[in-house]
């Protein structure tokens, strides 16, 4: 491969900045891989683009993302714009021969997700989605423990994802309550736990969902009230392959939860639990311990849980949310180099989207839906 | 009322001993109420009955429970035998004019539960079920907080009940895996969370359940394997009155969980969580706190949470599981005195049984079942 | 021994009630031992004594404790009066040939403690102090783990004991701030951690203490302010036998701490921690685990940790503070029967008192004091 | 100031990489401040320097740190070499007119620290030490809460710092056990808690210390055993200004502790606790809450705790250890710009060093030492 790689970044919001930090740090953290050239940044106006390029250290800036995609110095494009734009931008980038790193969820409409997957397949390029939680060394270690049979055969899982940014009933109506944004918690949140299930257990085979609106309407800026069209709460029963039963519960109006992704995995010889709000810990219960000393042990992230060691040589010092994106960026670079990589590519991402849509259908039809 | 009350105890296992300790301690703990006379104890043989009467301090002992029920010195009967005997014994006691304190669940068959409820109604006596978890001062305090609107209007609840006594796949087949014992986790566990929902929120209106077997068969003493007929895992979506959506999850093969009943209650102005394994704590998140100091606060049981004060005058020193039965016993005595009491009587208990059976039907029919 | 034992109880406050509950429940919980006869209760007036005897179920009541001690039906005397009375009552009871169960601390003055110990020695009776925390099955299990070498050779310990009943600076001056009550946190609290050290590690050999007053004066009922004479905070460095270094920290003005006794024990192959506010748990870290799974495991109290099994046959259901007194009562009965028993007798108690007084001297002289 | 700043980095180990990542990310995270030019990297050999310069993205590399200091493109020098080299390098850099960012501890010998402080004063340049823990938004928020009087007047503090890298008794003897490295836990660890005390409470006024060796000797590569010369455990009583009493406990052989810095602060109206192993949380207990709802609330790091907001716009998602260095780097840049900055400069650092040496003297003389 080339000894350097040219990066284009579209979007500079929450995730745009997160990508910028990942591109900036990945070489120094991991030591390996190509030198990263921050070539081109695109925003909705030239003025914003210029300002952000200066902040993030990009060489050039455009008010039109198509200019960025046409830039021959750009090898890979980070797409971090609102979900509605993902399909158009990712497909254009792939068709221009660029690798793509697109934020989740893939797209609002299933149709768009299918077109994205098709474009990725046709391009021969690497197309990867921003499912950063699976990059946590603790989640990786859970995968290793499962593979080793540390808790025997898994038979039941529970995943909860809860935040509280929709919890205030008197917060103004905004786009997250519009049907055009999707179903609500189901796609806004559900895709993250599904990405974890995907890397740890494989595909979901059957779903039954119940969606709920904690608040039927919300105030508007105009002083009126408007009906809420999305569901801030989703509760889902699932079956995975190999007879694993599961419960998924998502709530974006859960006061006090800030970034909770609580995982419980039950097996024939033990259990594993994890909570994203304490992302540097996992809990393991093993029946291999003597009966009088069995208990959930809290394991702190440490250099023995790669790639934690690339960040800090001392155990228990803690990675942060942004560090997960650096790991994801490194996996993307591995995929580009043709090496085995831990990523959710567009094919795996499409499977997640299909699962979400099956859940929504299940809710409306009041019955199990198979995948 | 009489200044003393005569107690009969049928059964001396786990719950029989627990009742005996409650009857022994209730007067000294609460100071009020009648003097408790331990009059009569019944077991399956005279020999066991004699031995246990000596241990528990009962005046007389019988190898036939009907003798106990015929004893005119007995005013109230504790029924703590296996579930299959509850109906016959409770009905006989009520018909003999005794008050009844019967362990949960009410009965295996819905029919039996209905006969028990009818007998209680006809008798004019107090008939109460042993749902001890609702007696925890922390659960009471949750009720008080909800009534005060401390977390606004509740819109979502989650309850999990998990233990691990069925978690070992190579443990011998025994009666808990037989269909004659009931559905499995659903009735073995589900009734406890339902008793909590009952006192905190009122009736469940709609259910959808999924039952699962983590282990399809188990070894027998004879060296063969026998098919498991009950479901150790139950996952249930529910709707409560007032548009509250809920998720219930029960697992009696959950390695590492010993007495977990994890409650999460989400409202429009805060949240409350609780875990029975740390039964002297509850967590409250309130949006009344300043934004930069909002967080779940861990409240330790204290004399300000009655009737904790009757046990210990110092905060944070901790009640135990057996203490809950003393509180339940005191509530029973209040009910007998005609005072308002926090109990699950046979009418409320029947409602819980109906809910459990509706869940089972939902599983078999793959659809929502209304109550 | 006799098949029954006659009990006398002096005092009916916090600890008096706790003793009454222990005497009431011990036979039913443990099944073994003599039948307990509640013979005689003494309080400061006949009227209070009568009322409490009715509540606690005692046969006779006196307004003069000497009448109780003269009662031939009384075999053992529970002394639960204010500390200033311990010496006189305990010595009188021993001289009357009774066994004695006296609440901690032994006495305010070291001289009194020495006379108590001499009286016990001379009497040939059992004389035991109410150090209930050492009776927790979790603390016993820590002892077992240490004996087995589960954490190798211990080299460092830390114990903190914190409550907040003296934390309000504007609470009225009362006797706990008078010098006649003792040093403050040092004797009020320190004796409990010292009882733990005593059963787990043996005697303290060297101490250095620093005492502090968080509030120099307090308001009085009369509207004036009065100088505080005791120290609500005590910080102590210690050496135990075998080269173990330690830190003890006591604070009875620690807002938010309700019954905290936090123990940290460090060894050459692991560590153990414990907190009395979660008295049904202990944490064990063992280097025998694989490096990538080492972590503090939270072990819940269970039937495998005797005598938890005598209370509840299911794990993780939780003992309470009052249950510890039942265990202590059972140990006392074992001692009376001449069996090996886990108790702090007056000889061991005197050693604890001497240690406390050495700490106070160290504070005043600003130097290490050897024991 | 100049619109860009030239950076020189000496050392590329644990802290060298951490500085490199901070310099790389600071502009993108904060958006403000000068553009950062990575000008020059020095290591012990040209070969290592070249390799690391490529990894970290530095323009030039030298095998001799004096070349770096002579480089006119370098405005600020990061000194991250072993402690023994700090004085020589920092003083040379200051004398060459560079700003200095030097890792802690300042120096092994007090004399060296004094010379460094004098050189900084003489130079008029910014000279800052790498005390990163004080940069945690949670620690800053504790400071804000204290200033606001959220817990009233502070009267007692406890700080523990524990790790386990010296806990294995059979690990080979290496330089950390040599007297030339310092006292042991006292300076290796103690300086961190002292930096926290320094920013939260001001200077320590009086100390009493006890140092201990958990293992008197260790194996060598040669198969012999060598006496350990440093103290892996340090326990210290302190007094701060305004009558605050304190306990400090440091242990670098504490099995299971990986990066624990446990802080407990007690005031007249509440308490605050914190543990570095869960660095995105703090606990606050306030008596302003209603009595029945008082409890330690767990506050998760969020955008309302600046500068968390510069990293992530969503609450509860978590910063990592390396992020603290980015904040420290930003504070350094503020200091260089002449703005108020939260840093431990060489003057404050010298005070910390003096405190550590006073502790060691106290241990050897067995008495309180005033500062």
PDB file of C-alpha atoms in Angstrom, chain C residues 27-254:
ATOM      1  CA  UNK C  27     -33.495 -21.285  69.412  1.00  0.00           C
ATOM      2  CA  UNK C  28     -35.748 -21.195  66.343  1.00  0.00           C
ATOM      3  CA  UNK C  29     -32.878 -20.083  64.101  1.00  0.00           C
ATOM      4  CA  UNK C  30     -30.263 -22.574  65.254  1.00  0.00           C
ATOM      5  CA  UNK C  31     -32.497 -25.430  66.369  1.00  0.00           C
ATOM      6  CA  UNK C  32     -29.932 -26.553  68.936  1.00  0.00           C
ATOM      7  CA  UNK C  33     -29.132 -25.404  72.457  1.00  0.00           C
ATOM      8  CA  UNK C  34     -31.306 -24.914  75.500  1.00  0.00           C
ATOM      9  CA  UNK C  35     -34.821 -23.555  75.554  1.00  0.00           C
ATOM     10  CA  UNK C  36     -34.643 -19.859  76.401  1.00  0.00           C
ATOM     11  CA  UNK C  37     -36.758 -18.625  79.309  1.00  0.00           C
ATOM     12  CA  UNK C  38     -37.216 -14.835  79.374  1.00  0.00           C
ATOM     13  CA  UNK C  39     -37.319 -14.509  83.139  1.00  0.00           C
ATOM     14  CA  UNK C  40     -36.650 -10.993  84.246  1.00  0.00           C
ATOM     15  CA  UNK C  41     -36.352  -7.500  82.787  1.00  0.00           C
ATOM     16  CA  UNK C  42     -35.049  -4.439  84.604  1.00  0.00           C
ATOM     17  CA  UNK C  43     -35.428  -0.782  83.732  1.00  0.00           C
ATOM     18  CA  UNK C  44     -35.062   2.522  85.529  1.00  0.00           C
ATOM     19  CA  UNK C  45     -38.639   2.397  86.782  1.00  0.00           C
ATOM     20  CA  UNK C  46     -41.138  -0.335  87.494  1.00  0.00           C
ATOM     21  CA  UNK C  47     -43.552   1.224  85.014  1.00  0.00           C
ATOM     22  CA  UNK C  48     -41.149   1.163  82.073  1.00  0.00           C
ATOM     23  CA  UNK C  49     -39.990  -2.287  83.076  1.00  0.00           C
ATOM     24  CA  UNK C  50     -43.546  -3.610  83.104  1.00  0.00           C
ATOM     25  CA  UNK C  51     -44.320  -2.160  79.709  1.00  0.00           C
ATOM     26  CA  UNK C  52     -41.174  -3.478  78.105  1.00  0.00           C
ATOM     27  CA  UNK C  53     -41.559  -6.904  79.715  1.00  0.00           C
ATOM     28  CA  UNK C  54     -44.962  -7.173  78.068  1.00  0.00           C
ATOM     29  CA  UNK C  55     -43.557  -6.100  74.681  1.00  0.00           C
ATOM     30  CA  UNK C  56     -40.509  -8.340  74.839  1.00  0.00           C
ATOM     31  CA  UNK C  57     -42.304 -11.257  76.510  1.00  0.00           C
ATOM     32  CA  UNK C  58     -40.409 -11.374  79.828  1.00  0.00           C
ATOM     33  CA  UNK C  59     -42.081 -13.075  82.819  1.00  0.00           C
ATOM     34  CA  UNK C  60     -41.111 -10.578  85.523  1.00  0.00           C
ATOM     35  CA  UNK C  61     -40.058  -6.931  85.654  1.00  0.00           C
ATOM     36  CA  UNK C  62     -38.226  -4.740  88.161  1.00  0.00           C
ATOM     37  CA  UNK C  63     -37.426  -1.081  88.542  1.00  0.00           C
ATOM     38  CA  UNK C  64     -34.189  -2.060  90.305  1.00  0.00           C
ATOM     39  CA  UNK C  65     -31.572  -4.067  88.480  1.00  0.00           C
ATOM     40  CA  UNK C  66     -30.272  -5.551  91.730  1.00  0.00           C
ATOM     41  CA  UNK C  67     -33.554  -7.429  92.104  1.00  0.00           C
ATOM     42  CA  UNK C  68     -32.940  -9.013  88.712  1.00  0.00           C
ATOM     43  CA  UNK C  69     -29.450 -10.065  89.688  1.00  0.00           C
ATOM     44  CA  UNK C  70     -30.792 -11.612  92.888  1.00  0.00           C
ATOM     45  CA  UNK C  71     -33.361 -13.645  90.918  1.00  0.00           C
ATOM     46  CA  UNK C  72     -32.359 -17.326  91.114  1.00  0.00           C
ATOM     47  CA  UNK C  73     -34.221 -18.100  87.889  1.00  0.00           C
ATOM     48  CA  UNK C  74     -31.786 -15.921  85.980  1.00  0.00           C
ATOM     49  CA  UNK C  75     -28.739 -17.755  84.607  1.00  0.00           C
ATOM     50  CA  UNK C  76     -27.370 -15.092  82.268  1.00  0.00           C
ATOM     51  CA  UNK C  77     -27.630 -11.303  82.375  1.00  0.00           C
ATOM     52  CA  UNK C  78     -27.686  -9.018  79.348  1.00  0.00           C
ATOM     53  CA  UNK C  79     -26.236  -5.632  80.329  1.00  0.00           C
ATOM     54  CA  UNK C  80     -27.309  -3.009  77.790  1.00  0.00           C
ATOM     55  CA  UNK C  81     -27.324   0.156  79.879  1.00  0.00           C
ATOM     56  CA  UNK C  82     -25.220   3.285  79.229  1.00  0.00           C
ATOM     57  CA  UNK C  83     -21.476   2.588  79.353  1.00  0.00           C
ATOM     58  CA  UNK C  84     -20.998   4.226  82.737  1.00  0.00           C
ATOM     59  CA  UNK C  85     -23.027   1.433  84.402  1.00  0.00           C
ATOM     60  CA  UNK C  86     -21.359  -1.555  82.757  1.00  0.00           C
ATOM     61  CA  UNK C  87     -18.723  -2.169  85.377  1.00  0.00           C
ATOM     62  CA  UNK C  88     -20.979  -2.075  88.410  1.00  0.00           C
ATOM     63  CA  UNK C  89     -23.681  -4.259  86.874  1.00  0.00           C
ATOM     64  CA  UNK C  90     -21.405  -6.780  85.203  1.00  0.00           C
ATOM     65  CA  UNK C  91     -19.321  -7.250  88.331  1.00  0.00           C
ATOM     66  CA  UNK C  92     -22.405  -7.647  90.515  1.00  0.00           C
ATOM     67  CA  UNK C  93     -23.856 -10.220  88.132  1.00  0.00           C
ATOM     68  CA  UNK C  94     -20.627 -12.193  87.981  1.00  0.00           C
ATOM     69  CA  UNK C  95     -20.302 -12.140  91.747  1.00  0.00           C
ATOM     70  CA  UNK C  96     -23.878 -13.467  91.949  1.00  0.00           C
ATOM     71  CA  UNK C  97     -22.775 -16.390  89.771  1.00  0.00           C
ATOM     72  CA  UNK C  98     -24.464 -15.279  86.587  1.00  0.00           C
ATOM     73  CA  UNK C  99     -22.992 -15.390  83.109  1.00  0.00           C
ATOM     74  CA  UNK C 100     -22.747 -11.910  81.593  1.00  0.00           C
ATOM     75  CA  UNK C 101     -23.366 -10.566  78.097  1.00  0.00           C
ATOM     76  CA  UNK C 102     -22.330  -6.922  78.244  1.00  0.00           C
ATOM     77  CA  UNK C 103     -22.555  -4.352  75.479  1.00  0.00           C
ATOM     78  CA  UNK C 104     -19.439  -2.668  74.188  1.00  0.00           C
ATOM     79  CA  UNK C 105     -17.461  -0.635  74.979  1.00  0.00           C
ATOM     80  CA  UNK C 106     -16.522  -2.354  78.200  1.00  0.00           C
ATOM     81  CA  UNK C 107     -16.258   0.829  80.259  1.00  0.00           C
ATOM     82  CA  UNK C 108     -15.224   4.454  80.010  1.00  0.00           C
ATOM     83  CA  UNK C 109     -12.331   4.188  82.473  1.00  0.00           C
ATOM     84  CA  UNK C 110      -9.561   1.689  81.907  1.00  0.00           C
ATOM     85  CA  UNK C 111      -9.633   0.992  85.617  1.00  0.00           C
ATOM     86  CA  UNK C 112     -13.206  -0.203  85.427  1.00  0.00           C
ATOM     87  CA  UNK C 113     -12.420  -2.469  82.492  1.00  0.00           C
ATOM     88  CA  UNK C 114      -9.604  -3.997  84.507  1.00  0.00           C
ATOM     89  CA  UNK C 115     -11.899  -4.647  87.448  1.00  0.00           C
ATOM     90  CA  UNK C 116     -14.446  -6.249  85.123  1.00  0.00           C
ATOM     91  CA  UNK C 117     -11.859  -8.555  83.663  1.00  0.00           C
ATOM     92  CA  UNK C 118     -10.646  -9.529  87.143  1.00  0.00           C
ATOM     93  CA  UNK C 119     -14.205 -10.234  88.276  1.00  0.00           C
ATOM     94  CA  UNK C 120     -14.814 -12.434  85.263  1.00  0.00           C
ATOM     95  CA  UNK C 121     -11.622 -14.345  85.903  1.00  0.00           C
ATOM     96  CA  UNK C 122     -12.484 -14.834  89.569  1.00  0.00           C
ATOM     97  CA  UNK C 123     -16.059 -15.922  88.852  1.00  0.00           C
ATOM     98  CA  UNK C 124     -15.393 -18.772  86.475  1.00  0.00           C
ATOM     99  CA  UNK C 125     -18.449 -17.610  84.577  1.00  0.00           C
ATOM    100  CA  UNK C 126     -18.710 -16.686  80.918  1.00  0.00           C
ATOM    101  CA  UNK C 127     -18.374 -12.946  80.360  1.00  0.00           C
ATOM    102  CA  UNK C 128     -18.711 -11.771  76.810  1.00  0.00           C
ATOM    103  CA  UNK C 129     -18.883  -8.365  75.096  1.00  0.00           C
ATOM    104  CA  UNK C 130     -21.371  -7.375  72.390  1.00  0.00           C
ATOM    105  CA  UNK C 131     -19.031  -7.061  69.432  1.00  0.00           C
ATOM    106  CA  UNK C 132     -21.600  -8.153  66.885  1.00  0.00           C
ATOM    107  CA  UNK C 133     -19.817  -7.194  63.649  1.00  0.00           C
ATOM    108  CA  UNK C 134     -17.356 -10.050  64.018  1.00  0.00           C
ATOM    109  CA  UNK C 135     -20.301 -12.462  63.876  1.00  0.00           C
ATOM    110  CA  UNK C 136     -21.163 -11.590  60.278  1.00  0.00           C
ATOM    111  CA  UNK C 137     -20.729 -14.718  58.137  1.00  0.00           C
ATOM    112  CA  UNK C 138     -18.827 -12.525  55.686  1.00  0.00           C
ATOM    113  CA  UNK C 139     -16.296 -11.526  58.336  1.00  0.00           C
ATOM    114  CA  UNK C 140     -15.985 -15.146  59.368  1.00  0.00           C
ATOM    115  CA  UNK C 141     -15.388 -16.076  55.769  1.00  0.00           C
ATOM    116  CA  UNK C 142     -12.676 -13.458  55.516  1.00  0.00           C
ATOM    117  CA  UNK C 143     -11.062 -15.179  58.488  1.00  0.00           C
ATOM    118  CA  UNK C 144     -11.295 -18.530  56.759  1.00  0.00           C
ATOM    119  CA  UNK C 145      -9.785 -17.120  53.560  1.00  0.00           C
ATOM    120  CA  UNK C 146      -6.906 -15.578  55.486  1.00  0.00           C
ATOM    121  CA  UNK C 147      -6.230 -18.853  57.289  1.00  0.00           C
ATOM    122  CA  UNK C 148      -6.213 -20.744  54.021  1.00  0.00           C
ATOM    123  CA  UNK C 149      -3.724 -18.282  52.576  1.00  0.00           C
ATOM    124  CA  UNK C 150      -6.122 -17.221  49.852  1.00  0.00           C
ATOM    125  CA  UNK C 151      -4.371 -13.857  49.601  1.00  0.00           C
ATOM    126  CA  UNK C 152      -0.933 -15.038  50.714  1.00  0.00           C
ATOM    127  CA  UNK C 153       0.797 -13.239  53.562  1.00  0.00           C
ATOM    128  CA  UNK C 154      -0.994 -10.102  54.699  1.00  0.00           C
ATOM    129  CA  UNK C 155       1.193  -6.997  54.807  1.00  0.00           C
ATOM    130  CA  UNK C 156      -1.167  -4.023  55.037  1.00  0.00           C
ATOM    131  CA  UNK C 157      -4.662  -3.270  56.305  1.00  0.00           C
ATOM    132  CA  UNK C 158      -6.918  -0.238  56.305  1.00  0.00           C
ATOM    133  CA  UNK C 159     -10.108   0.103  58.325  1.00  0.00           C
ATOM    134  CA  UNK C 160     -12.463   3.021  58.263  1.00  0.00           C
ATOM    135  CA  UNK C 161     -15.522   3.425  60.459  1.00  0.00           C
ATOM    136  CA  UNK C 162     -17.763   6.343  59.645  1.00  0.00           C
ATOM    137  CA  UNK C 163     -21.225   7.513  60.567  1.00  0.00           C
ATOM    138  CA  UNK C 164     -22.834  10.923  60.550  1.00  0.00           C
ATOM    139  CA  UNK C 165     -24.791  11.272  63.774  1.00  0.00           C
ATOM    140  CA  UNK C 166     -22.403  14.009  64.945  1.00  0.00           C
ATOM    141  CA  UNK C 167     -22.104  15.659  61.524  1.00  0.00           C
ATOM    142  CA  UNK C 168     -24.577  18.497  61.955  1.00  0.00           C
ATOM    143  CA  UNK C 169     -22.626  21.444  63.404  1.00  0.00           C
ATOM    144  CA  UNK C 170     -25.808  23.032  64.685  1.00  0.00           C
ATOM    145  CA  UNK C 171     -27.123  19.956  66.504  1.00  0.00           C
ATOM    146  CA  UNK C 172     -27.418  20.615  70.233  1.00  0.00           C
ATOM    147  CA  UNK C 173     -24.571  19.770  72.590  1.00  0.00           C
ATOM    148  CA  UNK C 174     -25.275  16.477  74.366  1.00  0.00           C
ATOM    149  CA  UNK C 175     -23.385  13.963  76.421  1.00  0.00           C
ATOM    150  CA  UNK C 176     -21.390  12.522  73.485  1.00  0.00           C
ATOM    151  CA  UNK C 177     -19.494  15.837  73.396  1.00  0.00           C
ATOM    152  CA  UNK C 178     -18.620  15.677  77.099  1.00  0.00           C
ATOM    153  CA  UNK C 179     -15.198  14.434  78.141  1.00  0.00           C
ATOM    154  CA  UNK C 180     -16.831  12.156  80.704  1.00  0.00           C
ATOM    155  CA  UNK C 181     -18.185  10.044  77.808  1.00  0.00           C
ATOM    156  CA  UNK C 182     -14.682   9.172  76.609  1.00  0.00           C
ATOM    157  CA  UNK C 183     -12.417  10.423  73.853  1.00  0.00           C
ATOM    158  CA  UNK C 184     -15.010  10.526  71.081  1.00  0.00           C
ATOM    159  CA  UNK C 185     -14.771   8.559  67.855  1.00  0.00           C
ATOM    160  CA  UNK C 186     -11.780   6.720  69.252  1.00  0.00           C
ATOM    161  CA  UNK C 187     -13.659   4.673  71.826  1.00  0.00           C
ATOM    162  CA  UNK C 188     -17.168   5.128  70.418  1.00  0.00           C
ATOM    163  CA  UNK C 189     -16.130   3.633  67.080  1.00  0.00           C
ATOM    164  CA  UNK C 190     -12.582   2.417  67.350  1.00  0.00           C
ATOM    165  CA  UNK C 191     -13.468  -0.589  69.424  1.00  0.00           C
ATOM    166  CA  UNK C 192     -15.461  -2.131  66.564  1.00  0.00           C
ATOM    167  CA  UNK C 193     -12.630  -2.128  64.026  1.00  0.00           C
ATOM    168  CA  UNK C 194     -10.316  -3.274  66.806  1.00  0.00           C
ATOM    169  CA  UNK C 195     -12.609  -6.235  67.474  1.00  0.00           C
ATOM    170  CA  UNK C 196     -12.276  -7.146  63.809  1.00  0.00           C
ATOM    171  CA  UNK C 197      -8.507  -6.815  63.904  1.00  0.00           C
ATOM    172  CA  UNK C 198      -8.505  -8.919  67.048  1.00  0.00           C
ATOM    173  CA  UNK C 199     -10.283 -11.903  65.495  1.00  0.00           C
ATOM    174  CA  UNK C 200      -8.567 -11.618  62.116  1.00  0.00           C
ATOM    175  CA  UNK C 201      -4.978 -10.695  62.979  1.00  0.00           C
ATOM    176  CA  UNK C 202      -4.388 -10.676  66.727  1.00  0.00           C
ATOM    177  CA  UNK C 203      -3.117  -7.809  68.838  1.00  0.00           C
ATOM    178  CA  UNK C 204      -2.044  -4.335  67.818  1.00  0.00           C
ATOM    179  CA  UNK C 205       1.556  -3.710  68.895  1.00  0.00           C
ATOM    180  CA  UNK C 206       2.164  -0.005  68.226  1.00  0.00           C
ATOM    181  CA  UNK C 207      -0.044   3.031  67.629  1.00  0.00           C
ATOM    182  CA  UNK C 208       0.162   6.654  66.523  1.00  0.00           C
ATOM    183  CA  UNK C 209      -3.031   8.676  66.678  1.00  0.00           C
ATOM    184  CA  UNK C 210      -4.299  12.081  65.715  1.00  0.00           C
ATOM    185  CA  UNK C 211      -7.631  13.269  67.101  1.00  0.00           C
ATOM    186  CA  UNK C 212      -9.564  16.175  65.630  1.00  0.00           C
ATOM    187  CA  UNK C 213     -12.632  18.250  66.376  1.00  0.00           C
ATOM    188  CA  UNK C 214     -14.576  19.221  63.269  1.00  0.00           C
ATOM    189  CA  UNK C 215     -16.658  21.673  65.332  1.00  0.00           C
ATOM    190  CA  UNK C 216     -15.070  23.394  68.332  1.00  0.00           C
ATOM    191  CA  UNK C 217     -18.380  24.281  69.968  1.00  0.00           C
ATOM    192  CA  UNK C 218     -22.079  23.522  69.709  1.00  0.00           C
ATOM    193  CA  UNK C 219     -25.302  25.297  70.613  1.00  0.00           C
ATOM    194  CA  UNK C 220     -27.056  24.467  73.888  1.00  0.00           C
ATOM    195  CA  UNK C 221     -30.741  24.395  74.704  1.00  0.00           C
ATOM    196  CA  UNK C 222     -30.191  27.594  76.633  1.00  0.00           C
ATOM    197  CA  UNK C 223     -29.184  29.432  73.457  1.00  0.00           C
ATOM    198  CA  UNK C 224     -25.521  29.680  74.401  1.00  0.00           C
ATOM    199  CA  UNK C 225     -22.639  27.713  72.886  1.00  0.00           C
ATOM    200  CA  UNK C 226     -20.546  25.151  74.709  1.00  0.00           C
ATOM    201  CA  UNK C 227     -17.078  23.902  73.895  1.00  0.00           C
ATOM    202  CA  UNK C 228     -16.925  20.386  72.511  1.00  0.00           C
ATOM    203  CA  UNK C 229     -14.690  18.214  74.690  1.00  0.00           C
ATOM    204  CA  UNK C 230     -14.483  15.065  72.564  1.00  0.00           C
ATOM    205  CA  UNK C 231     -12.930  14.314  69.190  1.00  0.00           C
ATOM    206  CA  UNK C 232     -15.363  13.237  66.495  1.00  0.00           C
ATOM    207  CA  UNK C 233     -12.506  12.298  64.161  1.00  0.00           C
ATOM    208  CA  UNK C 234      -9.639   9.933  64.907  1.00  0.00           C
ATOM    209  CA  UNK C 235      -6.896   8.905  62.499  1.00  0.00           C
ATOM    210  CA  UNK C 236      -4.498   6.223  63.616  1.00  0.00           C
ATOM    211  CA  UNK C 237      -1.426   4.523  62.211  1.00  0.00           C
ATOM    212  CA  UNK C 238      -0.807   1.066  63.636  1.00  0.00           C
ATOM    213  CA  UNK C 239       1.502  -1.882  63.510  1.00  0.00           C
ATOM    214  CA  UNK C 240       0.180  -5.374  64.066  1.00  0.00           C
ATOM    215  CA  UNK C 241       2.169  -8.499  64.724  1.00  0.00           C
ATOM    216  CA  UNK C 242       4.143 -10.045  61.879  1.00  0.00           C
ATOM    217  CA  UNK C 243       5.027  -6.699  60.354  1.00  0.00           C
ATOM    218  CA  UNK C 244       1.581  -5.728  59.150  1.00  0.00           C
ATOM    219  CA  UNK C 245       1.200  -1.962  58.852  1.00  0.00           C
ATOM    220  CA  UNK C 246      -2.194  -0.390  59.114  1.00  0.00           C
ATOM    221  CA  UNK C 247      -4.280   2.732  58.904  1.00  0.00           C
ATOM    222  CA  UNK C 248      -7.432   3.204  60.988  1.00  0.00           C
ATOM    223  CA  UNK C 249      -9.734   6.148  60.396  1.00  0.00           C
ATOM    224  CA  UNK C 250     -12.842   6.897  62.424  1.00  0.00           C
ATOM    225  CA  UNK C 251     -15.275   9.735  61.851  1.00  0.00           C
ATOM    226  CA  UNK C 252     -18.640  10.154  63.496  1.00  0.00           C
ATOM    227  CA  UNK C 253     -19.285  13.424  61.679  1.00  0.00           C
ATOM    228  CA  UNK C 254     -18.941  11.980  58.164  1.00  0.00           C
TER     229      UNK C 254
END
